[in-house]
């Protein structure tokens, strides 16, 4: 099942994508796709609805983030060995965990804004894991039972803020617009093995990143189990799981985003995104 939210920012409606690629309106069943809709029981109720019985939605439509009210937006660093190498950093012995501010979350095709005075903004295609059930100290063998589904994430990063202004990565990861998510939340039964998904990212039509989740240092089940040792994972939490090689930081010399750049990215089974980069402007 592919769940989504569509419409103008702040006015999104819940929907699903049927087998023909048509958006169907879910607002007759749920007011919105909130964390409480991600429990196994509620997902079963949504899956039982015949998509053909739902009103089709006139397209094109803006996609919003596929869930609203995400409690925590967590991220894993250097989780592909070849990305660690291009970054000049050792392969982690344990997962590197940091936060992305939930205020950076936006729709998958919304424009990306460079932070004020940014000189080193970068791209990262990543598999996002959406939690569906409360998880505390879960065993790795059971960890995927706590996952509602998966999303495409662009873990945009300002490298100067991240790496050159103290030891806290968070400063370069949570800038406004630095968390495009979607277009869909795809449930685990439709995704199958999360450790066998192709990822890609282009900048201005040039392929920069190509990878597969099979090369993660720490797989999805391991990460869910690991993170649940340090904090309670709640429905709607998103863990974005690291990026394959090909980020701007890894080029010699590095290549960073500038106003007018076009980013396109996607993950097998999870859909694609497209963003245009624009310079910093004062926001409400």
mmCIF file of C-alpha atoms in Angstrom:
data_model
loop_
_atom_site.group_PDB
_atom_site.id
_atom_site.type_symbol
_atom_site.label_atom_id
_atom_site.label_comp_id
_atom_site.label_asym_id
_atom_site.label_seq_id
_atom_site.Cartn_x
_atom_site.Cartn_y
_atom_site.Cartn_z
ATOM 1 C CA UNK A 1 0.000 0.000 0.000
ATOM 2 C CA UNK A 2 1.250 3.451 -0.953
ATOM 3 C CA UNK A 3 -0.039 6.135 1.397
ATOM 4 C CA UNK A 4 0.366 9.820 0.635
ATOM 5 C CA UNK A 5 -0.798 13.344 1.358
ATOM 6 C CA UNK A 6 -1.643 15.765 -1.422
ATOM 7 C CA UNK A 7 -2.581 19.411 -1.813
ATOM 8 C CA UNK A 8 -1.207 22.852 -0.883
ATOM 9 C CA UNK A 9 1.251 23.069 2.000
ATOM 10 C CA UNK A 10 -0.639 23.050 5.279
ATOM 11 C CA UNK A 11 -3.864 21.929 3.596
ATOM 12 C CA UNK A 12 -2.928 18.398 2.559
ATOM 13 C CA UNK A 13 -5.490 15.623 2.376
ATOM 14 C CA UNK A 14 -4.847 11.913 2.925
ATOM 15 C CA UNK A 15 -4.724 9.580 -0.050
ATOM 16 C CA UNK A 16 -3.353 6.392 -1.473
ATOM 17 C CA UNK A 17 -1.932 5.459 -4.829
ATOM 18 C CA UNK A 18 -3.793 2.653 -6.586
ATOM 19 C CA UNK A 19 -2.258 -0.025 -8.810
ATOM 20 C CA UNK A 20 -2.866 2.143 -11.895
ATOM 21 C CA UNK A 21 -0.957 5.086 -10.451
ATOM 22 C CA UNK A 22 -4.066 7.152 -9.652
ATOM 23 C CA UNK A 23 -4.307 9.092 -6.394
ATOM 24 C CA UNK A 24 -7.419 8.110 -4.424
ATOM 25 C CA UNK A 25 -8.920 10.336 -1.724
ATOM 26 C CA UNK A 26 -8.874 8.755 1.755
ATOM 27 C CA UNK A 27 -10.474 11.668 3.597
ATOM 28 C CA UNK A 28 -13.773 9.795 3.889
ATOM 29 C CA UNK A 29 -12.017 7.317 6.200
ATOM 30 C CA UNK A 30 -9.333 9.349 8.003
ATOM 31 C CA UNK A 31 -8.919 13.058 8.590
ATOM 32 C CA UNK A 32 -5.191 12.877 7.923
ATOM 33 C CA UNK A 33 -2.272 10.445 7.932
ATOM 34 C CA UNK A 34 -1.063 10.962 11.472
ATOM 35 C CA UNK A 35 1.192 8.710 13.576
ATOM 36 C CA UNK A 36 -1.801 6.918 15.128
ATOM 37 C CA UNK A 37 -2.827 5.700 11.667
ATOM 38 C CA UNK A 38 0.427 3.729 11.398
ATOM 39 C CA UNK A 39 -0.361 1.009 13.930
ATOM 40 C CA UNK A 40 -0.618 -2.511 12.493
ATOM 41 C CA UNK A 41 -4.370 -2.593 13.179
ATOM 42 C CA UNK A 42 -5.046 0.737 11.494
ATOM 43 C CA UNK A 43 -2.884 -0.126 8.503
ATOM 44 C CA UNK A 44 -4.884 -3.336 8.108
ATOM 45 C CA UNK A 45 -8.102 -1.298 8.088
ATOM 46 C CA UNK A 46 -6.754 0.985 5.373
ATOM 47 C CA UNK A 47 -5.464 -1.972 3.358
ATOM 48 C CA UNK A 48 -8.934 -3.521 3.444
ATOM 49 C CA UNK A 49 -10.444 -0.560 1.579
ATOM 50 C CA UNK A 50 -11.054 -1.186 -2.117
ATOM 51 C CA UNK A 51 -9.162 1.644 -3.857
ATOM 52 C CA UNK A 52 -11.744 1.623 -6.657
ATOM 53 C CA UNK A 53 -14.356 2.700 -4.088
ATOM 54 C CA UNK A 54 -12.416 5.887 -3.305
ATOM 55 C CA UNK A 55 -12.839 9.110 -5.306
ATOM 56 C CA UNK A 56 -10.039 9.636 -7.835
ATOM 57 C CA UNK A 57 -8.084 12.859 -7.450
ATOM 58 C CA UNK A 58 -7.532 15.187 -10.356
ATOM 59 C CA UNK A 59 -3.850 15.471 -11.141
ATOM 60 C CA UNK A 60 -1.279 16.955 -11.150
ATOM 61 C CA UNK A 61 -1.170 17.471 -7.409
ATOM 62 C CA UNK A 62 1.502 18.636 -5.034
ATOM 63 C CA UNK A 63 2.655 15.830 -2.746
ATOM 64 C CA UNK A 64 3.144 16.760 0.895
ATOM 65 C CA UNK A 65 5.157 14.700 3.371
ATOM 66 C CA UNK A 66 3.321 11.352 3.513
ATOM 67 C CA UNK A 67 2.682 11.649 7.255
ATOM 68 C CA UNK A 68 2.087 14.682 9.460
ATOM 69 C CA UNK A 69 3.150 15.100 13.075
ATOM 70 C CA UNK A 70 6.419 13.156 12.983
ATOM 71 C CA UNK A 71 7.662 13.157 16.605
ATOM 72 C CA UNK A 72 11.349 12.518 15.863
ATOM 73 C CA UNK A 73 13.409 12.729 12.686
ATOM 74 C CA UNK A 74 16.537 10.669 13.373
ATOM 75 C CA UNK A 75 19.459 9.996 11.076
ATOM 76 C CA UNK A 76 22.390 7.624 10.752
ATOM 77 C CA UNK A 77 25.767 8.840 9.524
ATOM 78 C CA UNK A 78 28.412 7.094 7.426
ATOM 79 C CA UNK A 79 26.320 3.954 7.023
ATOM 80 C CA UNK A 80 27.801 2.972 3.652
ATOM 81 C CA UNK A 81 31.484 2.024 3.771
ATOM 82 C CA UNK A 82 32.292 3.660 0.442
ATOM 83 C CA UNK A 83 30.615 6.906 1.547
ATOM 84 C CA UNK A 84 32.716 6.905 4.712
ATOM 85 C CA UNK A 85 35.797 6.505 2.544
ATOM 86 C CA UNK A 86 34.901 9.404 0.243
ATOM 87 C CA UNK A 87 34.275 11.551 3.347
ATOM 88 C CA UNK A 88 37.719 10.686 4.699
ATOM 89 C CA UNK A 89 36.237 9.084 7.822
ATOM 90 C CA UNK A 90 36.563 5.599 9.312
ATOM 91 C CA UNK A 91 33.755 3.038 9.036
ATOM 92 C CA UNK A 92 31.819 3.356 12.293
ATOM 93 C CA UNK A 93 32.030 0.546 14.832
ATOM 94 C CA UNK A 94 28.548 1.527 16.054
ATOM 95 C CA UNK A 95 25.887 3.555 14.236
ATOM 96 C CA UNK A 96 26.419 7.318 14.278
ATOM 97 C CA UNK A 97 23.119 8.821 15.417
ATOM 98 C CA UNK A 98 22.031 12.444 15.074
ATOM 99 C CA UNK A 99 18.849 14.494 14.788
ATOM 100 C CA UNK A 100 17.287 16.355 11.918
ATOM 101 C CA UNK A 101 14.871 19.045 13.091
ATOM 102 C CA UNK A 102 11.272 18.169 12.274
ATOM 103 C CA UNK A 103 10.894 21.775 11.053
ATOM 104 C CA UNK A 104 12.996 20.838 8.004
ATOM 105 C CA UNK A 105 10.427 18.300 6.758
ATOM 106 C CA UNK A 106 8.715 19.193 3.496
ATOM 107 C CA UNK A 107 7.130 17.628 0.449
ATOM 108 C CA UNK A 108 9.291 15.642 -1.970
ATOM 109 C CA UNK A 109 9.118 18.143 -4.807
ATOM 110 C CA UNK A 110 9.124 21.398 -2.836
ATOM 111 C CA UNK A 111 11.982 23.790 -3.559
ATOM 112 C CA UNK A 112 15.130 23.563 -1.444
ATOM 113 C CA UNK A 113 16.386 26.785 0.142
ATOM 114 C CA UNK A 114 20.085 27.345 0.732
ATOM 115 C CA UNK A 115 20.715 28.494 4.323
ATOM 116 C CA UNK A 116 21.805 32.088 4.793
ATOM 117 C CA UNK A 117 25.553 32.389 4.036
ATOM 118 C CA UNK A 118 25.747 28.724 3.037
ATOM 119 C CA UNK A 119 28.767 27.757 0.972
ATOM 120 C CA UNK A 120 28.742 23.959 1.309
ATOM 121 C CA UNK A 121 25.193 22.628 0.942
ATOM 122 C CA UNK A 122 25.087 19.022 -0.223
ATOM 123 C CA UNK A 123 22.696 16.241 -1.238
ATOM 124 C CA UNK A 124 22.146 12.692 0.122
ATOM 125 C CA UNK A 125 19.595 10.156 -1.133
ATOM 126 C CA UNK A 126 18.537 7.892 1.741
ATOM 127 C CA UNK A 127 16.097 5.170 2.716
ATOM 128 C CA UNK A 128 13.778 6.416 5.454
ATOM 129 C CA UNK A 129 12.212 3.976 7.938
ATOM 130 C CA UNK A 130 8.857 4.964 9.450
ATOM 131 C CA UNK A 131 8.030 3.518 12.865
ATOM 132 C CA UNK A 132 4.509 2.149 13.394
ATOM 133 C CA UNK A 133 4.572 0.811 16.959
ATOM 134 C CA UNK A 134 6.205 1.911 20.213
ATOM 135 C CA UNK A 135 9.669 0.316 20.360
ATOM 136 C CA UNK A 136 11.872 0.009 23.454
ATOM 137 C CA UNK A 137 14.831 -2.350 23.635
ATOM 138 C CA UNK A 138 13.553 -4.456 20.756
ATOM 139 C CA UNK A 139 15.518 -7.439 19.502
ATOM 140 C CA UNK A 140 16.948 -7.249 15.999
ATOM 141 C CA UNK A 141 15.037 -10.375 14.946
ATOM 142 C CA UNK A 142 11.755 -8.630 15.782
ATOM 143 C CA UNK A 143 12.669 -5.072 14.784
ATOM 144 C CA UNK A 144 10.936 -4.991 11.392
ATOM 145 C CA UNK A 145 7.638 -5.777 13.130
ATOM 146 C CA UNK A 146 7.796 -2.214 14.504
ATOM 147 C CA UNK A 147 8.175 -0.640 11.043
ATOM 148 C CA UNK A 148 5.085 0.757 9.308
ATOM 149 C CA UNK A 149 6.822 1.416 6.017
ATOM 150 C CA UNK A 150 9.522 3.175 4.068
ATOM 151 C CA UNK A 151 10.048 6.538 2.360
ATOM 152 C CA UNK A 152 12.516 8.279 0.105
ATOM 153 C CA UNK A 153 14.481 11.014 1.926
ATOM 154 C CA UNK A 154 16.890 13.661 0.700
ATOM 155 C CA UNK A 155 19.106 14.229 3.754
ATOM 156 C CA UNK A 156 20.355 17.636 2.668
ATOM 157 C CA UNK A 157 23.379 18.819 4.626
ATOM 158 C CA UNK A 158 25.351 22.046 5.042
ATOM 159 C CA UNK A 159 28.865 20.651 5.389
ATOM 160 C CA UNK A 160 30.497 23.737 6.906
ATOM 161 C CA UNK A 161 27.843 23.874 9.620
ATOM 162 C CA UNK A 162 28.044 20.097 10.095
ATOM 163 C CA UNK A 163 31.802 19.542 10.171
ATOM 164 C CA UNK A 164 33.589 22.844 10.743
ATOM 165 C CA UNK A 165 31.558 24.528 13.480
ATOM 166 C CA UNK A 166 32.021 22.204 16.436
ATOM 167 C CA UNK A 167 31.252 18.544 16.866
ATOM 168 C CA UNK A 168 27.453 18.597 16.525
ATOM 169 C CA UNK A 169 26.266 17.392 13.111
ATOM 170 C CA UNK A 170 22.727 18.584 13.882
ATOM 171 C CA UNK A 171 23.629 22.172 12.967
ATOM 172 C CA UNK A 172 24.144 21.251 9.331
ATOM 173 C CA UNK A 173 21.250 18.819 9.015
ATOM 174 C CA UNK A 174 18.079 20.568 10.181
ATOM 175 C CA UNK A 175 18.070 23.749 8.098
ATOM 176 C CA UNK A 176 14.708 24.795 6.667
ATOM 177 C CA UNK A 177 13.709 22.635 3.630
ATOM 178 C CA UNK A 178 16.525 20.115 4.316
ATOM 179 C CA UNK A 179 14.140 17.178 4.784
ATOM 180 C CA UNK A 180 12.136 16.353 1.633
ATOM 181 C CA UNK A 181 10.195 13.139 2.321
ATOM 182 C CA UNK A 182 8.033 11.024 0.002
ATOM 183 C CA UNK A 183 6.201 10.968 -2.335
ATOM 184 C CA UNK A 184 4.689 7.928 -0.633
ATOM 185 C CA UNK A 185 4.932 5.894 2.522
ATOM 186 C CA UNK A 186 5.116 2.333 1.191
ATOM 187 C CA UNK A 187 4.137 -0.353 3.690
ATOM 188 C CA UNK A 188 6.575 -3.109 4.525
ATOM 189 C CA UNK A 189 4.538 -5.870 2.873
ATOM 190 C CA UNK A 190 4.871 -4.109 -0.479
ATOM 191 C CA UNK A 191 8.561 -3.267 -0.088
ATOM 192 C CA UNK A 192 9.722 -6.715 0.988
ATOM 193 C CA UNK A 193 13.420 -6.866 1.870
ATOM 194 C CA UNK A 194 14.604 -3.338 2.737
ATOM 195 C CA UNK A 195 18.203 -4.475 2.196
ATOM 196 C CA UNK A 196 17.794 -4.845 -1.563
ATOM 197 C CA UNK A 197 16.665 -1.470 -2.888
ATOM 198 C CA UNK A 198 18.443 0.593 -5.549
ATOM 199 C CA UNK A 199 19.047 4.300 -4.841
ATOM 200 C CA UNK A 200 20.052 7.091 -7.230
ATOM 201 C CA UNK A 201 20.459 10.872 -7.343
ATOM 202 C CA UNK A 202 21.107 13.327 -10.201
ATOM 203 C CA UNK A 203 22.124 16.987 -10.071
ATOM 204 C CA UNK A 204 21.357 19.009 -13.208
ATOM 205 C CA UNK A 205 20.808 15.779 -15.123
ATOM 206 C CA UNK A 206 24.150 14.221 -14.139
ATOM 207 C CA UNK A 207 24.139 11.004 -12.125
ATOM 208 C CA UNK A 208 25.938 11.618 -8.844
ATOM 209 C CA UNK A 209 24.835 8.746 -6.611
ATOM 210 C CA UNK A 210 24.123 5.125 -7.421
ATOM 211 C CA UNK A 211 23.810 2.528 -4.696
ATOM 212 C CA UNK A 212 21.882 -0.308 -3.122
ATOM 213 C CA UNK A 213 20.775 -0.736 0.474
ATOM 214 C CA UNK A 214 22.500 -4.138 0.515
ATOM 215 C CA UNK A 215 25.784 -2.306 1.134
ATOM 216 C CA UNK A 216 24.703 -0.621 4.374
ATOM 217 C CA UNK A 217 27.120 -1.132 7.248
ATOM 218 C CA UNK A 218 24.167 -1.516 9.632
ATOM 219 C CA UNK A 219 20.906 -2.811 8.179
ATOM 220 C CA UNK A 220 17.409 -1.552 8.948
ATOM 221 C CA UNK A 221 16.597 -4.190 11.576
ATOM 222 C CA UNK A 222 19.904 -3.565 13.316
ATOM 223 C CA UNK A 223 19.298 0.195 13.345
ATOM 224 C CA UNK A 224 15.767 -0.001 14.733
ATOM 225 C CA UNK A 225 16.968 -2.318 17.486
ATOM 226 C CA UNK A 226 20.035 -0.163 18.212
ATOM 227 C CA UNK A 227 18.218 3.166 18.392
ATOM 228 C CA UNK A 228 15.507 1.667 20.618
ATOM 229 C CA UNK A 229 18.170 1.078 23.280
ATOM 230 C CA UNK A 230 18.766 4.801 23.648
ATOM 231 C CA UNK A 231 15.284 6.263 23.282
ATOM 232 C CA UNK A 232 11.708 5.144 22.878
ATOM 233 C CA UNK A 233 10.740 5.003 19.222
ATOM 234 C CA UNK A 234 7.186 6.203 18.658
ATOM 235 C CA UNK A 235 4.722 5.827 15.796
ATOM 236 C CA UNK A 236 5.563 8.365 13.116
ATOM 237 C CA UNK A 237 9.254 8.596 13.988
ATOM 238 C CA UNK A 238 11.481 8.491 10.910
ATOM 239 C CA UNK A 239 14.992 7.040 10.842
ATOM 240 C CA UNK A 240 16.883 7.976 7.704
ATOM 241 C CA UNK A 241 19.553 5.367 7.233
ATOM 242 C CA UNK A 242 22.584 6.868 5.494
ATOM 243 C CA UNK A 243 23.670 7.525 1.945
ATOM 244 C CA UNK A 244 25.773 5.753 -0.704
ATOM 245 C CA UNK A 245 28.819 7.457 -2.267
ATOM 246 C CA UNK A 246 28.577 10.362 -4.666
ATOM 247 C CA UNK A 247 27.829 13.304 -2.390
ATOM 248 C CA UNK A 248 29.286 16.688 -3.263
ATOM 249 C CA UNK A 249 31.751 16.542 -0.362
ATOM 250 C CA UNK A 250 33.374 13.480 -1.900
ATOM 251 C CA UNK A 251 34.407 15.056 -5.203
ATOM 252 C CA UNK A 252 37.863 16.517 -5.693
ATOM 253 C CA UNK A 253 37.401 19.418 -5.628
ATOM 254 C CA UNK A 254 34.043 19.231 -3.810
ATOM 255 C CA UNK A 255 30.864 20.209 -5.643
ATOM 256 C CA UNK A 256 28.163 22.002 -3.676
ATOM 257 C CA UNK A 257 24.662 23.138 -4.465
ATOM 258 C CA UNK A 258 23.964 26.592 -5.865
ATOM 259 C CA UNK A 259 20.805 28.497 -6.646
ATOM 260 C CA UNK A 260 19.089 27.159 -9.746
ATOM 261 C CA UNK A 261 20.384 23.608 -9.420
ATOM 262 C CA UNK A 262 17.921 20.791 -10.064
ATOM 263 C CA UNK A 263 18.039 17.676 -7.878
ATOM 264 C CA UNK A 264 16.303 14.440 -8.826
ATOM 265 C CA UNK A 265 16.471 11.291 -6.724
ATOM 266 C CA UNK A 266 14.630 8.078 -6.072
ATOM 267 C CA UNK A 267 14.553 4.662 -4.476
ATOM 268 C CA UNK A 268 13.273 1.459 -6.031
ATOM 269 C CA UNK A 269 9.593 0.846 -5.063
ATOM 270 C CA UNK A 270 9.437 4.116 -3.088
ATOM 271 C CA UNK A 271 9.137 6.737 -5.808
ATOM 272 C CA UNK A 272 11.192 9.739 -6.845
ATOM 273 C CA UNK A 273 11.643 13.377 -5.913
ATOM 274 C CA UNK A 274 12.599 16.543 -7.820
ATOM 275 C CA UNK A 275 13.700 19.810 -6.226
ATOM 276 C CA UNK A 276 14.952 23.170 -7.457
ATOM 277 C CA UNK A 277 17.455 25.024 -5.276
ATOM 278 C CA UNK A 278 16.854 28.690 -4.468
ATOM 279 C CA UNK A 279 18.839 31.230 -2.416
ATOM 280 C CA UNK A 280 18.071 32.047 1.202
ATOM 281 C CA UNK A 281 15.109 34.298 1.845
ATOM 282 C CA UNK A 282 13.419 35.399 5.029
ATOM 283 C CA UNK A 283 10.597 33.023 5.937
ATOM 284 C CA UNK A 284 7.598 33.436 8.214
#
